[in-house]
Amino acid sequence: MENLATTHAYFGAFMMFIISISIFSLVLVLYRFISRKIARLNNEKLKTTIYECGPEVSKQENRISTQFYLIALLFILFDVEIIFMFPWAVNFKVLGWFGFVEMILFLVILTIGFLYAWKKGALSWHSIK
């Protein structure tokens, strides 16, 4: 019977993974325990006072428009779809007419999605009132 470490090429990498996860978990638990013991939980007035200069501290509404999220999501969606065109362009001669028809179909679906988002108003900017 052969040694397990010599029969599997990735045994060392697996052991390093297990050891690193164990050490990370131990450090995380120790950090959480120590920080809870050291931290002061009382609120001081000094924390809410003005530092050097600036406006007085006041609570403000954090209203972030969902328009930011929607535009970012659409950007990533269309950006990833455009990235799919690069391998097609590199292998255009190899793919032939079949690849050309597939890319035209892909662009039609992409255009339909873009027009749908445009019609729904996802690309128009709304002001927060």
Coordinates of C-alpha atoms in Angstrom, one line a residue:
M1 CA 0.0 0.0 0.0
E2 CA 1.5 3.3 -1.1
N3 CA 1.6 6.5 0.8
L4 CA -1.3 8.8 0.2
A5 CA 0.9 11.9 -0.2
T6 CA 2.9 10.2 -3.0
T7 CA 0.0 8.8 -4.9
H8 CA -2.1 12.0 -5.3
A9 CA -0.5 15.0 -7.0
Y10 CA -2.7 17.5 -5.3
F11 CA -2.6 16.1 -1.8
G12 CA -0.2 18.9 -0.7
A13 CA -2.4 21.6 -2.1
F14 CA -5.4 20.0 -0.4
M15 CA -3.6 20.0 2.9
M16 CA -2.6 23.6 2.5
F17 CA -6.2 24.5 1.8
I18 CA -7.4 22.7 5.0
I19 CA -4.7 24.2 7.1
S20 CA -5.4 27.8 5.8
I21 CA -9.1 27.4 6.4
S22 CA -8.5 26.2 9.9
I23 CA -6.1 29.0 10.7
F24 CA -8.4 31.6 9.2
S25 CA -11.3 30.3 11.3
L26 CA -9.2 30.3 14.5
V27 CA -8.0 33.8 13.9
L28 CA -11.6 35.0 13.1
V29 CA -13.0 33.5 16.3
L30 CA -10.1 34.9 18.4
Y31 CA -10.5 38.3 16.8
R32 CA -14.2 38.4 17.5
F33 CA -13.7 37.3 21.2
I34 CA -10.9 39.8 21.8
S35 CA -12.7 42.7 20.1
R36 CA -15.8 42.1 22.2
K37 CA -13.8 42.1 25.4
I38 CA -11.8 45.3 24.5
A39 CA -14.5 47.4 22.9
R40 CA -16.2 50.1 25.0
L41 CA -20.0 50.0 24.4
N42 CA -20.9 53.3 25.9
N43 CA -21.7 56.2 23.6
E44 CA -19.8 59.4 24.3
K45 CA -21.0 62.9 23.4
L46 CA -17.6 63.5 21.8
K47 CA -18.5 61.1 19.0
T48 CA -21.5 63.2 17.9
T49 CA -19.8 66.6 18.2
I50 CA -18.4 68.6 15.3
Y51 CA -14.8 67.9 14.4
E52 CA -12.8 71.0 13.6
C53 CA -15.3 72.6 11.1
G54 CA -18.2 71.6 9.0
P55 CA -22.0 71.3 9.3
E56 CA -23.6 70.2 12.5
V57 CA -24.2 66.5 12.8
S58 CA -27.7 65.6 11.8
K59 CA -29.5 62.5 10.6
Q60 CA -30.2 62.5 6.9
E61 CA -32.3 60.2 4.8
N62 CA -30.3 57.8 2.8
R63 CA -32.5 57.5 -0.2
I64 CA -30.6 56.0 -3.1
S65 CA -32.5 55.7 -6.2
T66 CA -33.0 52.3 -7.7
Q67 CA -32.1 53.9 -11.0
F68 CA -28.4 53.6 -10.1
Y69 CA -28.8 49.8 -9.6
L70 CA -30.8 49.3 -12.8
I71 CA -28.4 51.2 -15.0
A72 CA -25.4 49.4 -13.5
L73 CA -27.2 46.0 -14.0
L74 CA -28.0 46.9 -17.6
F75 CA -24.4 48.0 -18.2
I76 CA -23.0 44.7 -16.9
L77 CA -25.5 42.7 -18.9
F78 CA -24.8 44.4 -22.2
D79 CA -21.1 44.5 -21.5
V80 CA -20.9 40.8 -20.9
E81 CA -23.0 40.1 -24.0
I82 CA -20.6 42.2 -26.1
I83 CA -17.7 40.2 -24.7
F84 CA -19.2 37.1 -26.2
M85 CA -18.7 38.6 -29.6
F86 CA -14.9 38.5 -29.4
P87 CA -14.5 34.7 -29.6
W88 CA -16.9 34.7 -32.5
A89 CA -14.9 37.4 -34.3
V90 CA -11.7 35.4 -33.8
N91 CA -13.2 32.2 -35.1
F92 CA -15.4 33.8 -37.8
K93 CA -13.8 31.9 -40.7
V94 CA -13.9 28.6 -38.9
L95 CA -17.6 28.9 -37.9
G96 CA -18.8 29.8 -41.4
W97 CA -22.4 30.6 -42.2
F98 CA -23.6 28.7 -39.1
G99 CA -21.7 31.0 -36.8
F100 CA -22.8 34.1 -38.8
V101 CA -26.5 33.1 -38.5
E102 CA -26.0 32.5 -34.7
M103 CA -24.4 35.9 -34.2
I104 CA -27.2 37.6 -36.1
L105 CA -29.7 35.8 -33.9
F106 CA -27.7 36.8 -30.8
L107 CA -27.7 40.5 -32.0
V108 CA -31.5 40.4 -32.7
I109 CA -32.1 39.1 -29.1
L110 CA -29.7 41.7 -27.7
T111 CA -31.5 44.4 -29.6
I112 CA -34.9 43.3 -28.5
G113 CA -33.7 43.3 -24.9
F114 CA -32.3 46.8 -25.3
L115 CA -35.5 48.1 -26.9
Y116 CA -37.5 46.5 -24.1
A117 CA -35.4 48.2 -21.5
W118 CA -35.6 51.5 -23.3
K119 CA -39.4 51.3 -23.7
K120 CA -39.8 50.5 -20.0
G121 CA -37.8 53.6 -19.1
A122 CA -34.9 51.9 -17.6
L123 CA -32.4 54.1 -19.4
S124 CA -34.1 57.4 -18.7
W125 CA -32.8 59.3 -15.7
H126 CA -35.3 60.2 -13.0
S127 CA -34.7 62.9 -10.4
I128 CA -35.2 62.1 -6.7
K129 CA -38.0 64.2 -5.2

